[in-house]
Coordinates of C-alpha atoms and ligand atoms in Angstrom, one line a residue:
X1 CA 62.5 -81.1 -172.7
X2 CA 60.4 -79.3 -174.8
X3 CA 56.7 -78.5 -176.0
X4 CA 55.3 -80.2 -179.0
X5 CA 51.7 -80.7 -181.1
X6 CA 50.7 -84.0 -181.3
X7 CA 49.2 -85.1 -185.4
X8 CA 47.4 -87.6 -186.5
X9 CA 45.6 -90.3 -184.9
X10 CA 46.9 -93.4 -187.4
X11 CA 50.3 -92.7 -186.7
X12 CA 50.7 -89.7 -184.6
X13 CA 53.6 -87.7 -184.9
X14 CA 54.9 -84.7 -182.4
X15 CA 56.0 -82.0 -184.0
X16 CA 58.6 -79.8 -181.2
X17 CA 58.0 -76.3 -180.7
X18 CA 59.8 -73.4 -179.6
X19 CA 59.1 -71.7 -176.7
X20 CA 55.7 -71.8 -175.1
X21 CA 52.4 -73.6 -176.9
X22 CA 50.7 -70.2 -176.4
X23 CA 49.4 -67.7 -178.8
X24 CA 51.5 -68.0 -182.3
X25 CA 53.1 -70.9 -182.5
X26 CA 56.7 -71.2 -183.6
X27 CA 58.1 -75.0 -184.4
X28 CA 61.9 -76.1 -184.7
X29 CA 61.4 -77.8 -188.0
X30 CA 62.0 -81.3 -185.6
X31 CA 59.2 -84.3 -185.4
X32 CA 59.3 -87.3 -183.8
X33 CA 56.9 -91.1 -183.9
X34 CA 54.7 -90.1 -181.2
X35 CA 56.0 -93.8 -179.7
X36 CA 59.3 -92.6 -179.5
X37 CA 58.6 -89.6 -177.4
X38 CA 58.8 -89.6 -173.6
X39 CA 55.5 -87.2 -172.5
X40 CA 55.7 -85.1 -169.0
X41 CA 52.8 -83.4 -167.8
X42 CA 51.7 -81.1 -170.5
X43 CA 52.0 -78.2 -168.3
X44 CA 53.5 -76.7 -165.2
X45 CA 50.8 -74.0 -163.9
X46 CA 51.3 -71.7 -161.3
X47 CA 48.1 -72.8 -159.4
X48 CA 45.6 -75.8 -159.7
X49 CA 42.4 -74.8 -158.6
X50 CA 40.1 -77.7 -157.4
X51 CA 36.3 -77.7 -157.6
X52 CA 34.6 -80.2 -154.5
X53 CA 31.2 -81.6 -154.6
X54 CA 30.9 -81.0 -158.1
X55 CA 28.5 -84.1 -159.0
X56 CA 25.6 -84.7 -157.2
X57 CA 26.4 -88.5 -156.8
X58 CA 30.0 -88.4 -155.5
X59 CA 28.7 -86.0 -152.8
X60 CA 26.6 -88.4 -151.7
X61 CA 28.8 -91.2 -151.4
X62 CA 30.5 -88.9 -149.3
X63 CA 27.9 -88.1 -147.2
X64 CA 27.7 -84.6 -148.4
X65 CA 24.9 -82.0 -149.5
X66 CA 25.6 -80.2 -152.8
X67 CA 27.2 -76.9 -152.2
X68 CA 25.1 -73.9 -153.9
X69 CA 28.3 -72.5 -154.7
X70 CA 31.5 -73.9 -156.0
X71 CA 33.6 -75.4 -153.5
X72 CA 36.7 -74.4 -154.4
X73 CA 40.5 -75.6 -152.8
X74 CA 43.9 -75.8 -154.1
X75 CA 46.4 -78.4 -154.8
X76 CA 50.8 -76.9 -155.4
X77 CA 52.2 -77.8 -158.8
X78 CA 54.2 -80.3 -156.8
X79 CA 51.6 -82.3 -157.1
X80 CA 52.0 -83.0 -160.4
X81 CA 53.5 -86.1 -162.3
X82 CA 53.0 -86.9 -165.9
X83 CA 51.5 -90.0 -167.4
X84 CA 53.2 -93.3 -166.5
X85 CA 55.1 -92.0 -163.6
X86 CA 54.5 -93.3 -160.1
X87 CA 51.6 -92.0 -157.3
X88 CA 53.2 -92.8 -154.0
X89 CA 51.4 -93.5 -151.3
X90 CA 52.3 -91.2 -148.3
X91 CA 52.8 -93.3 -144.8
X92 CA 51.0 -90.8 -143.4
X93 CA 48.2 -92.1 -144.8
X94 CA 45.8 -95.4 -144.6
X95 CA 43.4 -94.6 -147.3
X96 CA 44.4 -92.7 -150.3
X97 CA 42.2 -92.4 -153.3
X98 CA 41.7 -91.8 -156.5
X99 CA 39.4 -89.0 -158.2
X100 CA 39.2 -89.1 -162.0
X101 CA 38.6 -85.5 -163.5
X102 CA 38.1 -83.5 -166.1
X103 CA 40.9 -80.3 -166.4
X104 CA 40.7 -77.2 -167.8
X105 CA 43.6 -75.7 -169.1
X106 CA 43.7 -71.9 -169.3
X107 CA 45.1 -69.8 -172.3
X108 CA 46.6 -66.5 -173.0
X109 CA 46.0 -63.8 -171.9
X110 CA 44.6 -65.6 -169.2
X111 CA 41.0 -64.8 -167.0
X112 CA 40.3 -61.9 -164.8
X113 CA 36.5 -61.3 -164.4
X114 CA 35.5 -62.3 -166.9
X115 CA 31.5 -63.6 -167.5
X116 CA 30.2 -66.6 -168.4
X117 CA 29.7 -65.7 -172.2
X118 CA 33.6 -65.1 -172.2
X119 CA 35.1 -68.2 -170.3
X120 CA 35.3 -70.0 -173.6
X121 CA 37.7 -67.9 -175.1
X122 CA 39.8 -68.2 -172.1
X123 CA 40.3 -71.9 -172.5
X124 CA 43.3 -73.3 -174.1
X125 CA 42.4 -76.7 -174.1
X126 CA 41.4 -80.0 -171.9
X127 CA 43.3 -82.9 -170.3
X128 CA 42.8 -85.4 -167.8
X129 CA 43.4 -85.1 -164.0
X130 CA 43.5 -87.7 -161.5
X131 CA 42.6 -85.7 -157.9
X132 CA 44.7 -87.9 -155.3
X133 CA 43.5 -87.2 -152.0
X134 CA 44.1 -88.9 -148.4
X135 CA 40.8 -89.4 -147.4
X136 CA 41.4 -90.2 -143.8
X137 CA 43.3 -86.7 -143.4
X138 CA 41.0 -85.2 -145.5
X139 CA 38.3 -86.0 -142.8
X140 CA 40.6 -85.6 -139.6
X141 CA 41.9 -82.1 -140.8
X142 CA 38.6 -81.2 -141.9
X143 CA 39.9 -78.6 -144.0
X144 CA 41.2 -80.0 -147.1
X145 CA 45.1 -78.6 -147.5
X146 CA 47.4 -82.0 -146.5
X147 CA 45.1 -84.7 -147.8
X148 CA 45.3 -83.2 -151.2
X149 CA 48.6 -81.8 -151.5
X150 CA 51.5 -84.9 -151.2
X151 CA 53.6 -85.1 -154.2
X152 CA 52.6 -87.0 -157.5
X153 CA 48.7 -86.5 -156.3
X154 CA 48.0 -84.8 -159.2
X155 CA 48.9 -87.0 -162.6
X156 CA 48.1 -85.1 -165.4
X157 CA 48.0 -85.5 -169.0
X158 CA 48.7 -87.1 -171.4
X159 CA 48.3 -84.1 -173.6
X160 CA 46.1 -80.9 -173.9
X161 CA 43.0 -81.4 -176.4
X162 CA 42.6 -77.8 -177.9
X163 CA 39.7 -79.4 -180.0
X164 CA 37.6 -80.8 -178.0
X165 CA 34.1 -81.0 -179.4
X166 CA 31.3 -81.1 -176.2
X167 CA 32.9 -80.7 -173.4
X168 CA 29.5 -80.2 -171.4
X169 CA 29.0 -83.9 -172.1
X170 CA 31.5 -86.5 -172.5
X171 CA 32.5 -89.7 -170.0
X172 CA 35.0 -89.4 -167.4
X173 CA 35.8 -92.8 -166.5
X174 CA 38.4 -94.7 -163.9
X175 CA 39.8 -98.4 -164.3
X176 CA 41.9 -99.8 -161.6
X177 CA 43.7 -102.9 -162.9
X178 CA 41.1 -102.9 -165.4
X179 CA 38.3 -102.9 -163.1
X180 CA 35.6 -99.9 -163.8
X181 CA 35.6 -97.6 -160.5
X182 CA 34.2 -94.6 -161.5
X183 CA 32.0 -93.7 -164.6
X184 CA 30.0 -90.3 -165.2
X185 CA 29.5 -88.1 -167.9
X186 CA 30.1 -84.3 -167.7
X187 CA 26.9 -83.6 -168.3
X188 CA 26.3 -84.1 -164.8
X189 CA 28.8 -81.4 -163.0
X190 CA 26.4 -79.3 -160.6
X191 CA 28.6 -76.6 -162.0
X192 CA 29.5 -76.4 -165.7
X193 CA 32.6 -76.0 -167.2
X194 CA 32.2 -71.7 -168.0
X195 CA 30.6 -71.2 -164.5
X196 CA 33.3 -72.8 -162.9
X197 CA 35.8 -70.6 -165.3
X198 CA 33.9 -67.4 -164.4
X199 CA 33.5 -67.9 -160.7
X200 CA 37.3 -68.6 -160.1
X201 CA 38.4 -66.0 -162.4
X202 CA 36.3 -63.6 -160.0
X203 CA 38.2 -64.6 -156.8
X204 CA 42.1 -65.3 -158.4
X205 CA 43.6 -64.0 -162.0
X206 CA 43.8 -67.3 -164.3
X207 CA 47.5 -67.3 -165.6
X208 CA 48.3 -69.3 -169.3
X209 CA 48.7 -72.7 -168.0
X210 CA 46.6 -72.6 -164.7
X211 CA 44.7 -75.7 -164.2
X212 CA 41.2 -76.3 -163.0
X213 CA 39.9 -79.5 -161.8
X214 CA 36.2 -79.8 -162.2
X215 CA 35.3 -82.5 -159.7
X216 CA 34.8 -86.3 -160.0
X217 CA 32.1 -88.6 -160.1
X218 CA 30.5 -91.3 -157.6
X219 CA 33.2 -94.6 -156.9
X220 CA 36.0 -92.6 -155.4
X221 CA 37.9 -95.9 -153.8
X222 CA 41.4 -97.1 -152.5
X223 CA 44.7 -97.2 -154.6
X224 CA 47.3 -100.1 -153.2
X225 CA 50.8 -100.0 -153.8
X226 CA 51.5 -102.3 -156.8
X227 CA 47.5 -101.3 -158.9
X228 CA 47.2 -99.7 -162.1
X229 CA 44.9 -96.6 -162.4
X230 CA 43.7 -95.2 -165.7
X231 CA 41.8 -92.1 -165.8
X232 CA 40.3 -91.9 -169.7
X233 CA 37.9 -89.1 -170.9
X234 CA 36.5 -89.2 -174.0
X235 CA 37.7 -87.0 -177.0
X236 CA 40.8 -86.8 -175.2
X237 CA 42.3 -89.9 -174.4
X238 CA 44.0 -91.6 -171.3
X239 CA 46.3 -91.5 -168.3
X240 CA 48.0 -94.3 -166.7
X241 CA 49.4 -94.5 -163.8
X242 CA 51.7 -96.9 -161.3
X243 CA 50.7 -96.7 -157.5
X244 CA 53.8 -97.4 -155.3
X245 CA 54.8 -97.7 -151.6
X246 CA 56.4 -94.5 -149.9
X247 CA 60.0 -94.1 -151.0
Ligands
ZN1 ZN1 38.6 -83.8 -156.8

């Protein structure tokens, strides 16, 4: 198990590095067919920091006003599953859902106060989130902790874009056995990618590898046991997911 950079887009190839994908990199001289490499989440961060409310159509499906602020919650690095692994559904819940989102992925030397200008060069790079969440706790806790915190409710991947080219406005999409569920553009966040850097780096010290999820657009729905979920984002790619029964 190892980090690696992903080449090319004909016929990708992963090229294995040593140690951490941080600052200077340093590779092993190994590289591997892209199809012939098993990808894990591409990180383990010590916090995932999760941004509610953030467009204005999802918070209205929910029945919610906008926040003037950034609603911010947390989900463990439990959470997290790569792509292709399985969300299981928790029996203590009826009605969990899906929530396709953007992710920022922070960089060395990591973000303490810093301003707006400056949250750019505290980015490492983007993937893709999926933000599982048990609705029906969610609203019976009222406080946000257990609905979004069962394992594998936080897929992640498949890999860290450290080129992305507009982040402020590309389409976050969801398909559930191919069926379109969610589709929004970034361009829509209430909050913007460097605000929401900023304000969290002014309440909690970013780490390399800490994770923020920006919020999801309108069509938040139901996952089954046995339905496929695909979060894509363009410029980056897409994550695909089994749902499964408690086990
Ligand atoms: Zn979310």
């Amino acid at each position: 198990m190892s980090f690696g950079v992903v080449e090319g887009t004909e016929s990708p190839i992963v090229k294995e590095l040593e140690g951490h994908p941080f600052g200077r990199l340093t590779f092993t001289g190994q590289s591997w067919a892209l199809a012939d490499v098993r990808l894990l989440a591409p990180m383990l961060p010590s916090k995932i920091v999760c941004v509610g409310r953030n467009y204005a159509d999802h918070a209205k499906e929910l029945g919610n006003d906008v926040p003037d602020e950034p609603l911010l919650f947390l989900k463990p690095s439990t959470t997290i599953i790569g792509p292709n692994e399985a969300i299981s559904l928790p029996p203590q819940s009826q009605q969990v859902e899906h929530e396709a989102e953007l992710a920022v992925v922070i960089g060395l030397p990591g973000a303490r106060k810093v301003g707006r200008a400056e949250a750019e060069q505290a980015i490492f790079g983007y993937t893709i989130a999926n933000d599982v969440t048990a609705r029906d706790l969610q609203k019976k806790d009222v406080q946000f902790t257990r609905a979004k915190s069962f394992d594998s409710f936080c897929p992640l991947g498949p890999w860290i874009e450290t080129e992305l080219a507009n982040v402020a406005d590309v389409e976050v999409r969801c398909e559930v056995n191919d069926e379109v569920r969610q589709l929004g553009r970034t361009k829509d966040m209430v909050f913007d990618v460097p605000t929401l850097v900023s304000y969290v780096s002014h309440v909690m010290t970013l780490l390399p590898g800490d994770v923020i999820l920006t919020g999801t657009p309108a069509g938040v729905d139901a996952l089954r046991a046995g339905d496929s979920v695909t979060v894509s984002i363009e410029g980056i790619g897409a994550l695909t997911n089994k749902v499964v029964s408690y086990e």
